[in-house]
Amino acid sequence: MAQLTILADQNPIVPDTTELILGIVSFAIVFFFLYIKVLPGVRKVLAERTEAIEGGLQKAEVAQAEAERIRAEFTAKLAESRHEAAEVRAKAQAEGAALVDKAREEGVRQREAIVAAGHAQLTADRNSAVSVLKADLGKLAVELADKIVGERAADSALQERIIDRFLDELDARLGAPAGAASAPGQAG
């Protein structure tokens, strides 16, 4: 066993009893010093840090709630603006359609007035042309009758009757009602 004791004295894993007691006492002194002096400061720093983190989280929550409120206001204003824009657009479209309808009605009215004036002018021009042609045709008919008969019809009433009869025959051939060219009260 002597050999075992020598080996135990030289074993680095098994410490010497005095060293072991001295190490334990030194550790207790250092631990007590750290516990009394350093640990309260560390706890204080940790508490401050915890408060700062929690305060930051609360501020972040408040800021997030404020941001959410602002976002909701913005969304509401945006929806309101879109609604107003849609109303303005609908009103403008309605006004535009009303202006187009009004312009179309004015155009139709002007066109009808122009067409009616044109028809009236055409009717007047046609009647004027028919009157001139009938008068010229009547003169030609009297001249032709004078040449065929060989003498001049001296009586103007006779000339008018000849002209009226000729025009009535011409109107009958052209499909106009008989007597339309003769004056009222004259026999045809």
Short mmCIF file of N, CA and C in Angstrom, two decimals, residues 100-114:
data_model
loop_
_atom_site.label_atom_id
_atom_site.label_comp_id
_atom_site.label_asym_id
_atom_site.label_seq_id
_atom_site.Cartn_x
_atom_site.Cartn_y
_atom_site.Cartn_z
N VAL A 100 -74.60 66.43 -75.73
CA VAL A 100 -74.64 65.75 -77.03
C VAL A 100 -76.08 65.66 -77.52
N ASP A 101 -77.00 65.28 -76.62
CA ASP A 101 -78.41 65.20 -77.01
C ASP A 101 -78.94 66.57 -77.44
N LYS A 102 -78.58 67.59 -76.69
CA LYS A 102 -79.04 68.94 -77.03
C LYS A 102 -78.48 69.36 -78.38
N ALA A 103 -77.19 69.09 -78.60
CA ALA A 103 -76.58 69.45 -79.89
C ALA A 103 -77.22 68.64 -81.02
N ARG A 104 -77.52 67.37 -80.74
CA ARG A 104 -78.15 66.53 -81.77
C ARG A 104 -79.54 67.07 -82.11
N GLU A 105 -80.32 67.43 -81.06
CA GLU A 105 -81.66 67.98 -81.30
C GLU A 105 -81.57 69.30 -82.06
N GLU A 106 -80.60 70.14 -81.70
CA GLU A 106 -80.42 71.41 -82.41
C GLU A 106 -80.04 71.15 -83.86
N GLY A 107 -79.17 70.17 -84.08
CA GLY A 107 -78.78 69.82 -85.45
C GLY A 107 -79.95 69.31 -86.26
N VAL A 108 -80.77 68.45 -85.64
CA VAL A 108 -81.95 67.92 -86.34
C VAL A 108 -82.92 69.05 -86.66
N ARG A 109 -83.11 69.94 -85.67
CA ARG A 109 -84.02 71.07 -85.90
C ARG A 109 -83.50 71.96 -87.02
N GLN A 110 -82.21 72.25 -87.03
CA GLN A 110 -81.64 73.09 -88.09
C GLN A 110 -81.74 72.38 -89.44
N ARG A 111 -81.48 71.07 -89.43
CA ARG A 111 -81.56 70.32 -90.69
C ARG A 111 -82.98 70.36 -91.23
N GLU A 112 -83.96 70.15 -90.33
CA GLU A 112 -85.35 70.18 -90.78
C GLU A 112 -85.74 71.56 -91.29
N ALA A 113 -85.24 72.61 -90.65
CA ALA A 113 -85.53 73.97 -91.11
C ALA A 113 -84.90 74.20 -92.48
N ILE A 114 -83.66 73.73 -92.65
CA ILE A 114 -82.99 73.90 -93.95
C ILE A 114 -83.71 73.10 -95.02
#
